[in-house]
Coordinates of C-alpha atoms in Angstrom, one line a residue:
Chain A
X1 CA -40.1 -57.2 65.9
X2 CA -40.9 -54.9 63.2
X3 CA -37.8 -52.8 64.1
X4 CA -35.5 -55.9 63.9
X5 CA -36.8 -56.8 60.4
X6 CA -36.0 -53.3 59.2
X7 CA -32.4 -53.5 60.5
X8 CA -32.0 -56.8 58.8
X9 CA -33.4 -55.4 55.5
X10 CA -30.8 -52.7 55.6
X11 CA -28.0 -55.1 56.4
X12 CA -28.9 -57.3 53.6
X13 CA -29.0 -54.4 51.2
X14 CA -25.7 -53.1 52.4
X15 CA -24.3 -56.7 51.9
X16 CA -25.5 -56.8 48.4
X17 CA -24.1 -53.4 47.5
X18 CA -20.7 -54.4 49.0
X19 CA -20.6 -57.6 47.2
X20 CA -21.5 -55.9 44.0
X21 CA -19.1 -53.2 44.3
X22 CA -16.3 -55.7 45.2
X23 CA -17.1 -57.8 42.1
X24 CA -17.1 -54.7 39.9
X25 CA -13.8 -53.6 41.1
X26 CA -12.2 -57.1 41.7
X27 CA -8.7 -57.5 40.4
X28 CA -8.5 -60.0 37.6
X29 CA -6.8 -63.3 38.5
X30 CA -3.6 -64.4 36.9
X31 CA -5.5 -67.0 35.0
X32 CA -7.7 -64.4 33.6
X33 CA -4.8 -62.3 32.8
X34 CA -2.9 -65.1 31.2
X35 CA -5.9 -66.0 29.1
X36 CA -6.2 -62.5 27.9
X37 CA -2.4 -62.6 27.2
X38 CA -3.0 -65.6 25.1
X39 CA -5.5 -63.8 22.9
X40 CA -3.2 -60.8 22.6
X41 CA -0.1 -63.0 21.9
X42 CA -1.9 -64.8 19.1
X43 CA -2.6 -61.4 17.6
X44 CA 1.1 -60.7 17.3
X45 CA 1.9 -64.0 15.9
X46 CA 1.6 -64.6 12.1
X47 CA 0.8 -68.1 10.6
X48 CA 1.3 -69.1 7.2
X49 CA -2.2 -68.5 5.5
X50 CA -2.1 -71.9 4.2
X51 CA -1.8 -73.5 7.4
X52 CA -5.0 -71.8 8.7
X53 CA -8.5 -72.9 7.8
X54 CA -11.8 -71.4 8.3
X55 CA -11.6 -71.6 12.2
X56 CA -8.7 -70.7 14.4
X57 CA -8.3 -73.9 16.7
X58 CA -7.0 -73.2 20.0
X59 CA -6.2 -76.4 22.0
X60 CA -5.9 -76.8 25.8
X61 CA -3.9 -79.8 26.9
X62 CA -4.8 -81.0 30.5
X63 CA -6.4 -78.9 33.0
X64 CA -5.7 -75.2 32.9
X65 CA -7.2 -72.4 34.9
X66 CA -7.3 -70.4 31.7
X67 CA -9.8 -72.8 30.1
X68 CA -13.1 -71.1 31.1
X69 CA -11.7 -67.6 30.3
X70 CA -10.3 -68.8 27.0
X71 CA -13.8 -70.3 26.2
X72 CA -15.4 -67.0 27.2
X73 CA -13.0 -64.9 24.9
X74 CA -13.5 -67.4 22.1
X75 CA -17.2 -66.7 22.2
X76 CA -16.8 -63.0 21.6
X77 CA -13.7 -62.6 19.7
X78 CA -12.2 -63.8 16.7
X79 CA -8.7 -64.9 16.5
X80 CA -6.7 -64.2 13.3
X81 CA -10.0 -63.0 11.8
X82 CA -11.5 -66.4 12.2
X83 CA -14.0 -68.1 14.4
X84 CA -12.3 -69.4 17.5
X85 CA -12.6 -72.8 18.3
X86 CA -11.4 -74.2 21.8
X87 CA -10.5 -77.7 22.0
X88 CA -9.9 -79.4 25.2
X89 CA -7.5 -82.2 24.7
X90 CA -6.6 -85.0 27.3
X91 CA -2.8 -85.4 27.8
X92 CA -3.2 -89.1 26.8
X93 CA -5.1 -88.3 23.6
X94 CA -2.6 -86.1 21.8
X95 CA -3.7 -87.0 18.3
X96 CA -6.2 -84.1 18.5
X97 CA -3.2 -81.7 18.4
X98 CA -2.9 -82.2 14.7
X99 CA -5.6 -79.7 13.9
X100 CA -4.5 -77.2 16.5
X101 CA -3.0 -73.8 15.6
X102 CA -2.1 -72.9 19.2
X103 CA -1.7 -75.2 22.1
X104 CA -2.0 -74.0 25.8
X105 CA -0.3 -76.5 27.8
X106 CA -2.0 -76.8 31.2
X107 CA -1.2 -79.1 34.1
X108 CA 0.8 -81.7 32.5
X109 CA 3.8 -83.7 33.7
X110 CA 7.2 -83.6 32.2
X111 CA 6.7 -86.5 29.9
X112 CA 3.3 -85.2 28.7
X113 CA 4.9 -82.0 28.1
X114 CA 7.6 -83.5 26.0
X115 CA 5.1 -85.4 24.0
X116 CA 3.1 -82.3 23.4
X117 CA 6.2 -80.5 22.1
X118 CA 7.2 -83.6 20.1
X119 CA 3.8 -83.6 18.4
X120 CA 4.0 -79.9 17.6
X121 CA 7.7 -79.7 16.7
X122 CA 8.5 -78.3 13.2
X123 CA 4.7 -77.5 12.7
X124 CA 3.3 -74.0 12.7
X125 CA 1.7 -74.4 16.2
X126 CA 2.1 -71.9 18.8
X127 CA 3.0 -73.6 22.0
X128 CA 2.1 -71.6 25.3
X129 CA 3.1 -72.8 28.6
X130 CA 2.7 -71.7 32.2
X131 CA 5.5 -73.5 34.1
X132 CA 9.0 -72.3 35.1
X133 CA 11.6 -73.3 32.5
X134 CA 9.0 -74.4 29.9
X135 CA 10.4 -71.9 27.3
X136 CA 13.9 -73.3 27.9
X137 CA 12.4 -76.7 27.4
X138 CA 11.0 -75.9 24.0
X139 CA 7.8 -74.2 24.5
X140 CA 7.6 -71.0 22.3
X141 CA 5.7 -69.0 24.9
X142 CA 5.8 -69.3 28.6
X143 CA 4.1 -67.3 31.3
X144 CA 5.9 -66.2 34.4
X145 CA 5.0 -63.8 37.4
X146 CA 7.4 -61.2 38.5
X147 CA 6.6 -58.2 40.8
X148 CA 3.0 -59.4 40.9
X149 CA 2.8 -59.0 37.1
X150 CA 2.3 -61.7 34.5
X151 CA 5.1 -61.6 32.0
X152 CA 6.1 -63.9 29.3
X153 CA 9.1 -65.3 27.7
X154 CA 9.7 -66.5 24.2
X155 CA 11.9 -69.3 22.8
X156 CA 12.8 -67.5 19.7
X157 CA 14.6 -70.7 18.5
X158 CA 11.4 -72.8 18.9
X159 CA 9.3 -70.1 17.2
X160 CA 11.7 -70.2 14.3
X161 CA 11.6 -73.8 14.0
X162 CA 7.8 -73.7 13.9
X163 CA 7.7 -71.4 11.0
X164 CA 5.8 -68.7 13.0
X165 CA 6.5 -65.2 12.7
X166 CA 6.5 -63.3 15.9
X167 CA 6.3 -59.6 15.6
X168 CA 8.6 -57.2 17.3
X169 CA 5.6 -55.8 19.2
X170 CA 5.4 -59.2 21.0
X171 CA 9.1 -59.6 21.3
X172 CA 9.6 -56.1 22.8
X173 CA 8.0 -57.0 26.1
X174 CA 9.3 -60.6 26.3
X175 CA 12.2 -62.0 27.9
X176 CA 13.8 -63.9 25.2
X177 CA 15.0 -67.4 25.4
X178 CA 17.4 -69.2 23.2
X179 CA 18.6 -66.2 21.2
X180 CA 22.1 -66.4 22.4
X181 CA 22.4 -70.0 21.5
X182 CA 20.8 -69.4 18.0
X183 CA 23.1 -66.5 17.3
X184 CA 26.0 -68.6 18.5
X185 CA 25.0 -71.6 16.7
Chain B
X1 CA -9.4 20.2 -6.0
X2 CA -6.0 19.0 -5.0
X3 CA -6.6 15.9 -6.9
X4 CA -7.4 17.9 -10.1
X5 CA -4.2 19.7 -9.7
X6 CA -2.2 16.6 -9.7
X7 CA -0.3 15.6 -12.8
X8 CA -1.2 12.5 -14.8
X9 CA 2.3 11.0 -13.9
X10 CA 1.7 11.7 -10.2
X11 CA -1.9 10.2 -10.5
X12 CA -0.7 7.4 -12.5
X13 CA 2.1 6.6 -10.0
X14 CA -0.4 6.8 -7.2
X15 CA -2.8 4.5 -8.9
X16 CA -0.1 1.9 -9.7
X17 CA 1.3 2.1 -6.3
X18 CA -2.3 1.9 -4.7
X19 CA -3.3 -1.1 -6.8
X20 CA 0.2 -2.8 -6.2
X21 CA 0.1 -2.1 -2.6
X22 CA -3.4 -3.3 -2.4
X23 CA -2.7 -6.5 -4.2
X24 CA 0.4 -6.9 -2.1
X25 CA -1.4 -6.3 1.2
X26 CA -4.1 -8.7 0.2
X27 CA -1.7 -11.3 -1.0
X28 CA 0.5 -11.0 2.0
X29 CA -2.5 -11.0 4.3
X30 CA -3.7 -14.3 2.6
X31 CA -0.3 -15.7 2.5
X32 CA 0.4 -14.8 6.1
X33 CA -3.0 -16.3 7.4
X34 CA -2.5 -19.4 5.2
X35 CA 1.2 -19.8 6.3
X36 CA 0.1 -19.4 10.1
X37 CA -2.5 -22.0 9.4
X38 CA 0.0 -24.1 7.5
X39 CA 2.5 -23.7 10.4
X40 CA -0.2 -24.7 13.0
X41 CA -1.4 -27.6 10.8
X42 CA 2.3 -28.7 10.4
X43 CA 2.7 -28.5 14.1
X44 CA -0.3 -30.4 14.7
X45 CA 0.7 -32.9 11.9
X46 CA 4.1 -33.4 13.5
X47 CA 2.5 -33.9 16.8
X48 CA 0.1 -36.4 15.1
X49 CA 3.0 -38.3 13.8
X50 CA 4.6 -38.3 17.1
X51 CA 1.6 -39.5 18.8
X52 CA 0.9 -42.1 16.1
X53 CA 4.6 -43.5 16.6
X54 CA 4.4 -43.2 20.4
X55 CA 1.0 -44.8 20.4
X56 CA 2.3 -47.6 18.0
X57 CA 5.2 -48.1 20.3
X58 CA 2.7 -48.3 23.2
X59 CA 0.5 -51.0 21.6
X60 CA 2.5 -53.8 23.3
X61 CA 2.3 -52.1 26.6
X62 CA -1.5 -51.5 26.3
X63 CA -1.9 -55.0 25.0
X64 CA -0.2 -56.7 27.8
X65 CA -1.2 -54.2 30.4
X66 CA 2.5 -53.2 31.1
X67 CA 2.0 -49.7 32.7
X68 CA 5.7 -49.4 33.4
X69 CA 6.5 -49.9 29.8
X70 CA 3.7 -47.5 28.8
X71 CA 5.6 -45.0 31.0
X72 CA 8.8 -45.8 29.4
X73 CA 7.4 -45.3 26.0
X74 CA 6.0 -42.0 26.9
X75 CA 9.2 -41.0 28.6
X76 CA 10.9 -41.2 25.2
X77 CA 9.0 -38.0 24.3
X78 CA 11.4 -36.0 26.6
X79 CA 13.7 -35.8 23.5
X80 CA 11.2 -33.4 22.2
X81 CA 11.6 -30.5 24.5
X82 CA 8.4 -28.9 23.7
X83 CA 6.2 -31.9 24.7
X84 CA 4.9 -30.9 28.1
X85 CA 2.7 -33.9 29.0
X86 CA 1.5 -37.0 27.6
X87 CA -0.9 -39.9 28.6
X88 CA -2.0 -43.3 27.5
X89 CA -5.5 -44.5 28.0
X90 CA -6.5 -48.1 27.8
X91 CA -9.3 -49.4 25.5
X92 CA -11.8 -48.6 28.2
X93 CA -10.6 -44.9 28.5
X94 CA -9.0 -45.4 31.8
X95 CA -5.7 -43.6 32.4
X96 CA -2.9 -46.1 31.7
X97 CA 0.3 -44.2 31.8
X98 CA 1.3 -40.5 31.9
X99 CA 4.4 -38.3 31.4
X100 CA 5.2 -34.7 32.3
X101 CA 8.1 -33.0 31.2
X102 CA 10.4 -31.8 33.7
X103 CA 10.2 -28.2 34.3
X104 CA 7.3 -27.8 32.0
X105 CA 5.7 -24.4 32.7
X106 CA 2.5 -24.9 30.7
X107 CA -0.7 -25.8 32.3
X108 CA -1.2 -28.8 30.2
X109 CA -2.9 -31.5 32.3
X110 CA -4.0 -34.7 30.7
X111 CA -7.7 -35.7 31.2
X112 CA -8.5 -38.1 34.1
X113 CA -10.2 -40.5 31.7
X114 CA -11.5 -40.5 28.2
X115 CA -14.6 -42.2 26.8
X116 CA -13.8 -45.7 25.3
X117 CA -14.6 -44.5 21.8
X118 CA -12.7 -41.0 22.1
X119 CA -11.9 -39.9 18.7
X120 CA -9.2 -37.9 17.0
X121 CA -8.7 -34.5 18.3
X122 CA -6.2 -31.8 17.1
X123 CA -6.3 -28.3 18.5
X124 CA -4.2 -25.4 19.6
X125 CA -5.6 -23.8 22.7
X126 CA -2.8 -22.4 24.5
X127 CA -0.9 -25.4 24.2
X128 CA -1.2 -27.8 21.1
X129 CA -3.2 -30.9 21.9
X130 CA -3.3 -34.0 19.9
X131 CA -5.5 -37.0 20.9
X132 CA -5.4 -40.0 18.7
X133 CA -6.9 -43.5 19.0
X134 CA -4.2 -46.2 19.1
X135 CA -5.3 -48.7 16.4
X136 CA -3.2 -51.7 15.3
X137 CA -4.5 -53.9 12.7
X138 CA -8.1 -52.5 13.0
X139 CA -7.9 -53.3 16.7
X140 CA -8.2 -50.5 19.0
X141 CA -5.7 -50.7 22.1
X142 CA -6.5 -47.3 23.6
X143 CA -5.8 -43.6 23.1
X144 CA -2.8 -41.4 23.4
X145 CA -2.9 -37.8 24.5
X146 CA 0.0 -35.2 23.9
X147 CA 0.3 -31.7 25.0
X148 CA 2.9 -29.7 23.5
X149 CA 4.1 -26.0 24.1
X150 CA 3.6 -23.7 21.3
X151 CA 6.4 -21.4 22.2
X152 CA 8.4 -22.8 19.2
X153 CA 5.4 -22.4 16.9
X154 CA 4.9 -18.8 18.1
X155 CA 8.5 -18.1 17.4
X156 CA 8.4 -19.5 14.0
X157 CA 5.2 -17.6 13.1
X158 CA 6.9 -14.5 14.4
X159 CA 10.0 -15.1 12.5
X160 CA 7.8 -15.9 9.4
X161 CA 5.8 -12.7 9.9
X162 CA 9.0 -10.5 10.4
X163 CA 10.4 -12.1 7.3
X164 CA 7.1 -11.4 5.3
X165 CA 7.0 -7.7 6.5
X166 CA 10.8 -7.3 5.6
X167 CA 9.8 -8.6 2.2
X168 CA 6.7 -6.6 2.1
X169 CA 8.6 -3.5 3.0
X170 CA 11.1 -4.3 0.1
X171 CA 8.4 -5.0 -2.3
X172 CA 6.7 -1.6 -1.3
X173 CA 9.9 0.2 -2.1
X174 CA 10.3 -1.8 -5.4
X175 CA 6.6 -1.0 -6.2
X176 CA 7.2 2.6 -5.8
X177 CA 10.3 2.6 -7.9
X178 CA 8.4 0.5 -10.3
X179 CA 5.4 2.7 -10.3
X180 CA 7.6 5.7 -10.9
X181 CA 9.3 4.2 -13.9
X182 CA 6.1 2.8 -15.2
X183 CA 4.5 6.1 -14.7
X184 CA 7.4 7.8 -16.5
X185 CA 7.4 5.3 -19.3
X186 CA 3.7 5.6 -19.8
X187 CA 3.4 9.3 -19.5
X188 CA 6.7 10.1 -21.4
X189 CA 5.0 10.0 -24.8
X190 CA 2.1 11.9 -23.7
X191 CA 4.3 14.5 -22.1
X192 CA 6.3 14.6 -25.5
X193 CA 3.0 15.2 -27.3
X194 CA 2.2 17.9 -24.6
X195 CA 5.7 19.4 -25.2
X196 CA 5.2 19.4 -29.0
X197 CA 1.9 21.1 -28.5
X198 CA 3.4 23.7 -26.1
X199 CA 6.2 24.4 -28.5
X200 CA 3.7 24.8 -31.2
X201 CA 1.5 27.2 -29.2
X202 CA 4.6 29.0 -28.2
X203 CA 6.3 29.2 -31.6
X204 CA 3.5 28.7 -33.9
X205 CA 5.7 26.2 -35.7
X206 CA 3.2 23.6 -36.9
X207 CA 5.9 21.8 -38.9
X208 CA 6.9 20.2 -35.5
X209 CA 5.9 16.4 -35.0
X210 CA 5.7 14.2 -32.1
X211 CA 8.0 11.3 -31.9
X212 CA 5.9 8.2 -32.9
X213 CA 6.8 4.8 -30.9
X214 CA 6.6 2.0 -33.4
X215 CA 4.0 -0.6 -32.6
X216 CA 0.3 -1.0 -32.3
X217 CA 0.1 0.8 -28.8
X218 CA -2.4 3.4 -27.9
X219 CA 0.3 5.9 -27.4
X220 CA 1.6 5.2 -30.9
X221 CA -2.0 5.7 -32.2
X222 CA -2.3 8.7 -30.2
X223 CA 0.9 10.1 -31.5
X224 CA 0.0 9.3 -35.0
X225 CA -3.5 11.0 -34.7
X226 CA -1.8 14.0 -33.1
X227 CA 0.8 14.2 -35.9
X228 CA -2.0 13.9 -38.5
X229 CA -3.8 16.7 -36.8
X230 CA -0.7 18.8 -36.8
X231 CA -0.4 18.1 -40.5
X232 CA -3.9 19.1 -41.0
X233 CA -3.4 22.2 -38.7
X234 CA -0.2 23.1 -40.7
X235 CA -2.1 22.8 -44.1
X236 CA -4.9 24.9 -42.6
X237 CA -2.4 27.4 -41.4
X238 CA -0.7 27.7 -44.8
X239 CA -4.1 28.3 -46.2
X240 CA -4.8 30.8 -43.8
X241 CA -1.5 32.5 -44.2
X242 CA -2.2 32.3 -48.0
X243 CA -5.6 33.7 -47.6
X244 CA -4.4 36.3 -45.2
X245 CA -1.7 37.3 -47.6
X246 CA -4.1 37.6 -50.3
X247 CA -6.6 39.7 -48.4
X248 CA -3.7 41.8 -47.1
X249 CA -2.6 42.4 -50.7
X250 CA -6.2 43.2 -51.6
X251 CA -6.4 45.5 -48.6
X252 CA -3.2 47.1 -49.3
X253 CA -4.0 47.7 -53.0
X254 CA -7.4 49.2 -52.2
X255 CA -7.4 53.1 -52.4
X256 CA -9.7 53.0 -49.6
X257 CA -8.1 53.0 -46.1
X258 CA -9.1 50.0 -44.2
X259 CA -8.8 50.1 -40.5
X260 CA -9.5 47.3 -38.1
X261 CA -10.5 48.4 -34.6
X262 CA -10.5 45.7 -32.0
X263 CA -13.0 45.0 -29.2
X264 CA -10.6 46.9 -26.8
X265 CA -10.4 50.0 -29.1
X266 CA -6.9 49.4 -30.3
X267 CA -6.0 49.0 -34.0
X268 CA -5.5 45.5 -35.4
X269 CA -5.5 46.4 -39.0
X270 CA -3.9 49.1 -40.8
X271 CA -3.7 49.2 -44.6
X272 CA -1.2 51.0 -46.8
X273 CA -3.9 53.5 -47.8
X274 CA -4.5 54.3 -44.2
X275 CA -0.8 54.9 -43.9
X276 CA -0.9 57.4 -46.7
X277 CA -4.2 59.0 -45.4
X278 CA -3.1 59.5 -41.8
X279 CA 0.7 59.6 -42.2
X280 CA 1.0 56.9 -39.6
X281 CA 2.8 53.7 -40.5
X282 CA 1.3 50.3 -39.8
X283 CA 3.9 49.5 -37.2
X284 CA 3.1 52.8 -35.3
X285 CA -0.5 52.1 -35.6
X286 CA -1.1 48.4 -34.7
X287 CA -1.8 47.9 -31.3
X288 CA -2.3 51.5 -30.3
X289 CA -5.6 53.1 -29.4
X290 CA -7.2 54.6 -32.5
X291 CA -7.1 57.9 -30.7
X292 CA -3.3 57.9 -30.9
X293 CA -3.1 57.3 -34.6
X294 CA -5.9 59.5 -36.2
X295 CA -6.8 63.2 -36.2
X296 CA -9.4 64.1 -33.7
X297 CA -12.6 64.4 -35.8
X298 CA -11.7 61.1 -37.4
X299 CA -11.2 59.6 -34.1
X300 CA -14.4 60.7 -33.0
X301 CA -16.1 59.2 -36.2
X302 CA -14.1 56.0 -35.8
X303 CA -15.1 55.8 -32.1
X304 CA -18.7 56.4 -32.9
X305 CA -18.7 53.7 -35.5
X306 CA -16.8 51.5 -33.2
X307 CA -19.3 52.1 -30.5
X308 CA -22.3 51.7 -32.9
X309 CA -20.9 48.5 -34.3
X310 CA -22.2 46.4 -31.3
X311 CA -25.8 47.5 -31.9
X312 CA -26.0 48.2 -35.8
X313 CA -24.8 45.8 -38.4
X314 CA -23.5 48.6 -40.6
X315 CA -22.8 52.3 -40.2
X316 CA -21.5 54.9 -42.4
X317 CA -20.5 58.5 -41.8
X318 CA -18.8 61.3 -43.3
X319 CA -16.4 63.6 -41.5
X320 CA -14.6 66.8 -42.6
X321 CA -11.2 67.4 -41.0
X322 CA -9.9 70.9 -40.1
X323 CA -7.6 70.8 -43.0
X324 CA -10.5 70.5 -45.3
X325 CA -10.0 66.9 -45.9
X326 CA -13.2 65.2 -46.1
X327 CA -13.5 61.4 -45.3
X328 CA -16.2 58.9 -45.9
X329 CA -16.2 56.0 -43.2
X330 CA -18.2 52.9 -43.5
X331 CA -17.9 50.3 -40.7
X332 CA -18.9 46.6 -40.4
X333 CA -18.5 44.6 -37.3
X334 CA -16.1 41.9 -36.8
X335 CA -17.2 38.4 -35.7
X336 CA -15.1 38.4 -32.7
X337 CA -16.0 42.0 -31.7
X338 CA -14.6 45.2 -32.9
X339 CA -15.1 46.8 -36.3
X340 CA -13.5 47.0 -39.7
X341 CA -13.7 50.6 -41.2
X342 CA -13.3 51.7 -44.6
X343 CA -12.0 55.3 -44.9
X344 CA -12.1 56.9 -48.4
X345 CA -11.0 60.5 -49.1
X346 CA -13.9 62.0 -50.7
X347 CA -12.6 65.6 -50.7
X348 CA -12.2 65.7 -54.5
X349 CA -15.5 63.9 -55.0
X350 CA -17.3 66.3 -52.7
X351 CA -15.9 69.4 -54.4
X352 CA -16.7 67.9 -57.8
X353 CA -20.2 67.3 -56.6
X354 CA -20.6 70.8 -55.3
X355 CA -19.3 72.3 -58.7
X356 CA -21.7 70.0 -60.6
X357 CA -24.6 71.3 -58.4
X358 CA -23.6 74.9 -59.1
X359 CA -23.5 74.3 -62.7
X360 CA -26.9 72.5 -62.6
X361 CA -28.4 75.5 -61.0
X362 CA -26.8 78.0 -63.5
X363 CA -28.2 75.7 -66.2
X364 CA -31.6 75.7 -64.6
X365 CA -31.6 79.5 -64.5
X366 CA -30.5 79.7 -68.2
X367 CA -33.1 77.5 -69.2
X368 CA -35.7 79.4 -67.2
X369 CA -34.6 82.6 -68.9
X370 CA -34.7 80.9 -72.1
X371 CA -38.3 79.9 -71.6
X372 CA -39.1 83.4 -70.4
X373 CA -37.5 84.8 -73.6
X374 CA -39.3 82.4 -75.8
X375 CA -42.5 83.4 -73.9
X376 CA -41.8 87.0 -74.3
X377 CA -40.9 86.6 -77.9
X378 CA -44.0 84.9 -78.7
X379 CA -46.0 87.5 -76.9
X380 CA -44.0 90.4 -78.5
X381 CA -44.7 88.9 -81.9
X382 CA -48.3 88.8 -81.4
X383 CA -48.4 92.1 -79.7
X384 CA -46.4 93.6 -82.6
X385 CA -49.2 92.4 -84.9
X386 CA -51.6 94.1 -82.9
X387 CA -49.6 97.3 -82.5
X388 CA -49.2 97.3 -86.3
X389 CA -52.9 97.2 -86.8
X390 CA -53.3 99.9 -84.3
X391 CA -50.6 102.1 -85.8
X392 CA -52.2 101.5 -89.3
X393 CA -55.7 102.5 -88.0
X394 CA -54.3 105.3 -86.1
X395 CA -52.3 106.7 -89.1
X396 CA -55.6 106.4 -91.2
X397 CA -57.3 108.3 -88.6
X398 CA -54.6 111.1 -88.5
X399 CA -55.2 111.5 -92.3
X400 CA -58.8 111.6 -92.0
X401 CA -59.0 113.9 -88.9
X402 CA -56.4 116.3 -90.2
X403 CA -57.7 119.5 -89.3
X404 CA -60.0 118.5 -86.6
X405 CA -58.6 119.8 -83.5
X406 CA -61.1 118.3 -81.1
X407 CA -60.1 114.6 -81.9
X408 CA -56.6 115.2 -83.2
X409 CA -55.1 115.1 -79.9
X410 CA -56.8 111.7 -79.1
X411 CA -55.5 110.4 -82.4
X412 CA -51.9 111.4 -81.8
X413 CA -52.1 109.8 -78.4
X414 CA -53.0 106.5 -80.1
X415 CA -50.4 106.9 -82.5
X416 CA -47.7 107.6 -79.9
X417 CA -48.9 104.7 -77.7
X418 CA -48.9 102.4 -80.6
X419 CA -45.2 103.5 -81.4
X420 CA -44.2 102.9 -77.9
X421 CA -45.9 99.4 -77.8
X422 CA -43.9 98.6 -81.2
X423 CA -40.8 99.8 -79.4
X424 CA -41.6 97.4 -76.5
X425 CA -42.3 94.7 -78.8
X426 CA -38.9 95.0 -80.5
X427 CA -37.2 95.0 -77.2
X428 CA -39.0 91.8 -76.1
X429 CA -38.1 90.3 -79.6
X430 CA -34.5 91.2 -78.9
X431 CA -34.6 89.6 -75.6
X432 CA -35.9 86.4 -77.0
X433 CA -33.3 86.8 -79.6
X434 CA -35.8 86.8 -82.4
X435 CA -34.5 90.2 -83.4
X436 CA -31.1 91.6 -83.5
X437 CA -30.3 93.7 -80.6
X438 CA -30.0 97.2 -81.3
X439 CA -27.4 97.9 -78.8
X440 CA -26.4 101.5 -77.9
X441 CA -24.9 103.4 -75.1
X442 CA -27.4 104.9 -72.7
X443 CA -27.0 107.0 -69.7
X444 CA -28.2 104.7 -66.9
X445 CA -28.7 107.6 -64.7
X446 CA -31.2 109.1 -67.2
X447 CA -32.9 105.8 -67.6
X448 CA -33.2 105.3 -63.8

């Protein structure tokens, strides 16, 4: 009986160590990576200082797997040298977008997506989507996965329309959308 | 000893060259060390710029975890042939991307990981290593590490050192030429002074003067002082010549022969009177041993005086030569050794002295005879008085004793003796010239 107890203890310890080890070396999820990318992308985007207040307001429209990670980041990091405020916006209550500097578009339908873009169009609001064709549809930034790596594409035309300045460091790794049309136009 | 035999010019040249070479050596060493450090610093600075540029380009890669892009960024370093290896580390210090130059022979190998706060590191340790944090807008993204071959740096340093040594060699040659020229320039006036001094010493021409370089330099001062000294010397010499001529005139005008005998026994001075006395000209006498210019007894006397001069302040001697010539010599020592002898012909004076002595003796004898005569005259006079009384008394006795045969004989003897006494008295008076001499011829044989 005593021998069995000792074996169980050992197994439990091994299990704990294995779980801890796995947690420590676990690969970050795409959502986590994308949340981190959002923070990094914002680093390389310049807003007109007049359009920024005391806080940097990042809004998340709809459900997004990045939300907890962004909230976590917002707690420990500043964005654009300002306190970071994460505002969750329901797709049917887009009025809140008026105070947002960046909008992460989560799980929304096409109509809601268009409404978000309509609300932010022509304003210095960085729109970040995570859906195929979202950049082409008008989002400034859109994530995509290729070769098991998260990448992003940029609609430079939308960026120009918003009045935001995207730095070369951001553009260098991006797939550019809308440039040909812009240059052609 | 060898150093003391070196000329001023050689010493000066060596000193200038030594100082120049010392300064050049020190300067070149400092320049070389500084330049080598500078080249190393430049190399590290260039690598730092390269690392900063590459790190800046890798900000996106690190920011968005794009390792492939990181590799691409590092791969651009292949344009720099001496970059052997490079690595990017993320903000946690984990190796993010790396690059190794194809065919790199160096042993450069990036660290497996770095600390998250790894700082700046620049060093040359076989390879040149630069490690820089990648910071963009006060945000650290990671660290870049670059290793570069130092072959080019070594070649550059070698080339610089060769150039420096070449320049140094040229400067050494130039410094030698410069030192020689400068030494000549500095010593020329001094040698000119020395040449003037030598010519004056050789030719006794004190009217020579050293060329004076105009200006306030020390050499000009020296030349002026030297010329002033020469002027003074010339004046002194003229005074000496004048004094010597005066003394010479005095010596030659002196009836006494004056002979100077030098320390070595040779004749240094020969007056005109000496020429007349010894029948030897001054030209024949000067410089010759005294034995060669004077008759033997004189030589012996002169030699004796010359020898005594060292111990006795003044000596005098008289010597009679074989031809009857009598010389009086008086010597006085000369300050530098030797003697000056005054030789006077005292032959006549000596003869005169001898004649005078003879006369004096004769006079003395005459005076003695005169005294004796006077004494004899006095005695004869008194004796005559006595004889007169005796004669008178005897004659009276003759009268009274005429006929007395027993006493007549005695009385006659008295008269006879009184007559002979009167005759003696007359002769004594004649001797003393108090009475005329009754000179008459006598037969000396009868008298004797």
